[in-house]
């Protein structure tokens, strides 16, 4: 049986929340320093579209945990920059707007990934590859359990 923690600040939830907040700050600062022409949300959306060709806005919103209105604004910006293209398709006999990444978007994503990779790797350089893999697997399991209980209205 697990020890009962008396304080929230002694919990895994607190550690995850604080780590997530710090990671977001580090990444935003890095994007600013490297003069990346995208916000972190735009980058997440572009990367997600790149591995989910033909995804619809609603499904993308679920994956990046943004409401549809914010996702729409992010997609408008990416489309204006020429990084994605939108097209009409059918899903369950209904017209649905889907998207894909453009060649320009792929090049931009590759450039950003190369710039960001070395900096983010410096954050984890003291952690073994095995520990990183174990943490990723544990976090994924934890996230999947959270997804079972959280109500997301997207």
Short mmCIF file of C-alpha atoms in Angstrom, two decimals:
data_model
loop_
_atom_site.label_atom_id
_atom_site.label_comp_id
_atom_site.label_asym_id
_atom_site.label_seq_id
_atom_site.Cartn_x
_atom_site.Cartn_y
_atom_site.Cartn_z
CA UNK A 1 0.00 0.00 0.00
CA UNK A 2 1.28 3.49 -0.91
CA UNK A 3 2.05 6.04 1.77
CA UNK A 4 -0.62 8.66 2.22
CA UNK A 5 0.84 12.07 1.39
CA UNK A 6 -0.27 14.82 3.71
CA UNK A 7 0.33 17.69 1.32
CA UNK A 8 -0.38 18.24 -2.34
CA UNK A 9 3.18 19.51 -2.73
CA UNK A 10 4.41 16.03 -1.74
CA UNK A 11 2.44 14.32 -4.50
CA UNK A 12 3.24 13.07 -7.97
CA UNK A 13 0.50 15.37 -9.26
CA UNK A 14 2.34 18.42 -7.97
CA UNK A 15 5.65 17.24 -9.45
CA UNK A 16 4.04 16.60 -12.83
CA UNK A 17 2.29 19.96 -12.84
CA UNK A 18 5.42 21.89 -11.86
CA UNK A 19 7.58 19.99 -14.35
CA UNK A 20 5.06 20.67 -17.11
CA UNK A 21 4.93 24.38 -16.28
CA UNK A 22 8.70 24.67 -16.22
CA UNK A 23 9.04 22.73 -19.47
CA UNK A 24 6.57 25.06 -21.15
CA UNK A 25 8.48 28.11 -19.90
CA UNK A 26 11.81 26.67 -21.06
CA UNK A 27 10.40 25.85 -24.48
CA UNK A 28 8.76 29.28 -24.89
CA UNK A 29 12.03 30.97 -23.91
CA UNK A 30 13.91 28.72 -26.33
CA UNK A 31 11.51 29.53 -29.18
CA UNK A 32 12.04 33.23 -28.46
CA UNK A 33 15.83 32.90 -28.25
CA UNK A 34 16.06 30.90 -31.48
CA UNK A 35 13.59 33.27 -33.16
CA UNK A 36 11.28 30.43 -34.13
CA UNK A 37 8.45 31.97 -36.12
CA UNK A 38 5.80 29.81 -34.43
CA UNK A 39 4.21 29.70 -31.01
CA UNK A 40 4.53 26.52 -29.00
CA UNK A 41 0.85 25.78 -29.76
CA UNK A 42 1.42 26.28 -33.49
CA UNK A 43 4.44 24.00 -33.34
CA UNK A 44 2.48 21.29 -31.51
CA UNK A 45 -0.33 21.52 -34.05
CA UNK A 46 2.05 21.44 -37.02
CA UNK A 47 3.92 18.45 -35.64
CA UNK A 48 0.65 16.63 -34.90
CA UNK A 49 -0.68 17.29 -38.41
CA UNK A 50 2.61 16.03 -39.85
CA UNK A 51 2.12 12.59 -38.28
CA UNK A 52 -1.68 12.50 -38.74
CA UNK A 53 -2.26 13.32 -42.40
CA UNK A 54 -5.89 14.10 -43.14
CA UNK A 55 -6.81 14.80 -39.53
CA UNK A 56 -9.93 16.88 -38.90
CA UNK A 57 -9.96 19.93 -36.63
CA UNK A 58 -11.95 18.23 -33.89
CA UNK A 59 -9.52 15.29 -33.65
CA UNK A 60 -6.55 17.66 -33.71
CA UNK A 61 -8.12 19.70 -30.90
CA UNK A 62 -8.38 16.55 -28.79
CA UNK A 63 -4.74 15.64 -29.41
CA UNK A 64 -3.35 19.08 -28.57
CA UNK A 65 -5.87 19.68 -25.75
CA UNK A 66 -7.24 22.93 -27.14
CA UNK A 67 -10.84 23.88 -27.72
CA UNK A 68 -12.03 24.03 -31.32
CA UNK A 69 -12.01 27.84 -31.44
CA UNK A 70 -8.35 28.07 -30.35
CA UNK A 71 -7.47 25.20 -32.66
CA UNK A 72 -9.16 27.06 -35.51
CA UNK A 73 -7.09 30.19 -34.82
CA UNK A 74 -3.90 28.13 -34.69
CA UNK A 75 -4.78 26.46 -37.99
CA UNK A 76 -5.67 29.80 -39.61
CA UNK A 77 -2.20 31.07 -38.71
CA UNK A 78 -0.46 27.92 -39.99
CA UNK A 79 -2.46 28.08 -43.22
CA UNK A 80 -1.61 31.78 -43.73
CA UNK A 81 2.07 30.90 -43.31
CA UNK A 82 1.70 28.20 -45.95
CA UNK A 83 2.54 25.34 -43.56
CA UNK A 84 -0.74 23.44 -43.83
CA UNK A 85 -3.49 23.06 -46.35
CA UNK A 86 -7.16 22.39 -45.62
CA UNK A 87 -9.50 20.39 -47.78
CA UNK A 88 -13.03 19.05 -47.65
CA UNK A 89 -13.53 15.31 -47.25
CA UNK A 90 -16.29 13.05 -46.00
CA UNK A 91 -16.43 11.27 -42.67
CA UNK A 92 -19.48 9.14 -41.79
CA UNK A 93 -21.28 10.57 -44.84
CA UNK A 94 -20.71 14.15 -43.63
CA UNK A 95 -18.53 16.87 -45.09
CA UNK A 96 -15.55 17.49 -42.86
CA UNK A 97 -12.68 19.94 -43.19
CA UNK A 98 -9.38 18.08 -42.93
CA UNK A 99 -5.81 19.20 -43.19
CA UNK A 100 -2.38 18.13 -44.24
CA UNK A 101 1.10 19.57 -43.99
CA UNK A 102 2.66 21.25 -47.01
CA UNK A 103 6.22 20.80 -48.28
CA UNK A 104 6.98 24.23 -46.83
CA UNK A 105 5.52 23.09 -43.51
CA UNK A 106 7.65 19.94 -43.52
CA UNK A 107 10.79 21.99 -44.19
CA UNK A 108 9.91 24.45 -41.41
CA UNK A 109 9.19 21.62 -38.97
CA UNK A 110 12.50 19.95 -39.83
CA UNK A 111 14.37 23.24 -39.32
CA UNK A 112 12.69 23.85 -35.96
CA UNK A 113 13.32 20.29 -34.80
CA UNK A 114 17.03 20.57 -35.63
CA UNK A 115 17.34 23.89 -33.79
CA UNK A 116 15.39 22.78 -30.73
CA UNK A 117 16.78 19.24 -30.42
CA UNK A 118 20.23 20.15 -29.18
CA UNK A 119 18.87 22.52 -26.53
CA UNK A 120 16.25 20.11 -25.23
CA UNK A 121 18.78 17.27 -25.16
CA UNK A 122 20.99 19.41 -22.91
CA UNK A 123 18.17 19.41 -20.35
CA UNK A 124 18.19 15.61 -20.17
CA UNK A 125 21.92 14.98 -20.66
CA UNK A 126 22.40 13.76 -17.08
CA UNK A 127 19.59 11.21 -17.39
CA UNK A 128 20.28 7.84 -19.00
CA UNK A 129 18.41 6.80 -22.14
CA UNK A 130 16.88 3.92 -20.18
CA UNK A 131 15.58 6.26 -17.48
CA UNK A 132 14.17 8.63 -20.10
CA UNK A 133 12.38 5.74 -21.79
CA UNK A 134 11.04 4.51 -18.45
CA UNK A 135 9.76 7.98 -17.54
CA UNK A 136 8.11 8.35 -20.95
CA UNK A 137 6.37 4.99 -20.59
CA UNK A 138 5.24 5.82 -17.05
CA UNK A 139 3.96 9.26 -18.07
CA UNK A 140 2.10 7.77 -21.03
CA UNK A 141 0.43 5.21 -18.76
CA UNK A 142 -0.49 7.95 -16.30
CA UNK A 143 -1.88 10.15 -19.10
CA UNK A 144 -3.95 7.29 -20.50
CA UNK A 145 -5.47 6.71 -17.05
CA UNK A 146 -6.23 10.43 -16.74
CA UNK A 147 -7.92 10.40 -20.14
CA UNK A 148 -10.34 7.78 -18.81
CA UNK A 149 -11.62 10.10 -16.08
CA UNK A 150 -11.22 13.63 -17.39
CA UNK A 151 -14.09 15.34 -19.17
CA UNK A 152 -12.88 17.17 -22.24
CA UNK A 153 -15.54 19.16 -24.07
CA UNK A 154 -14.03 19.71 -27.49
#
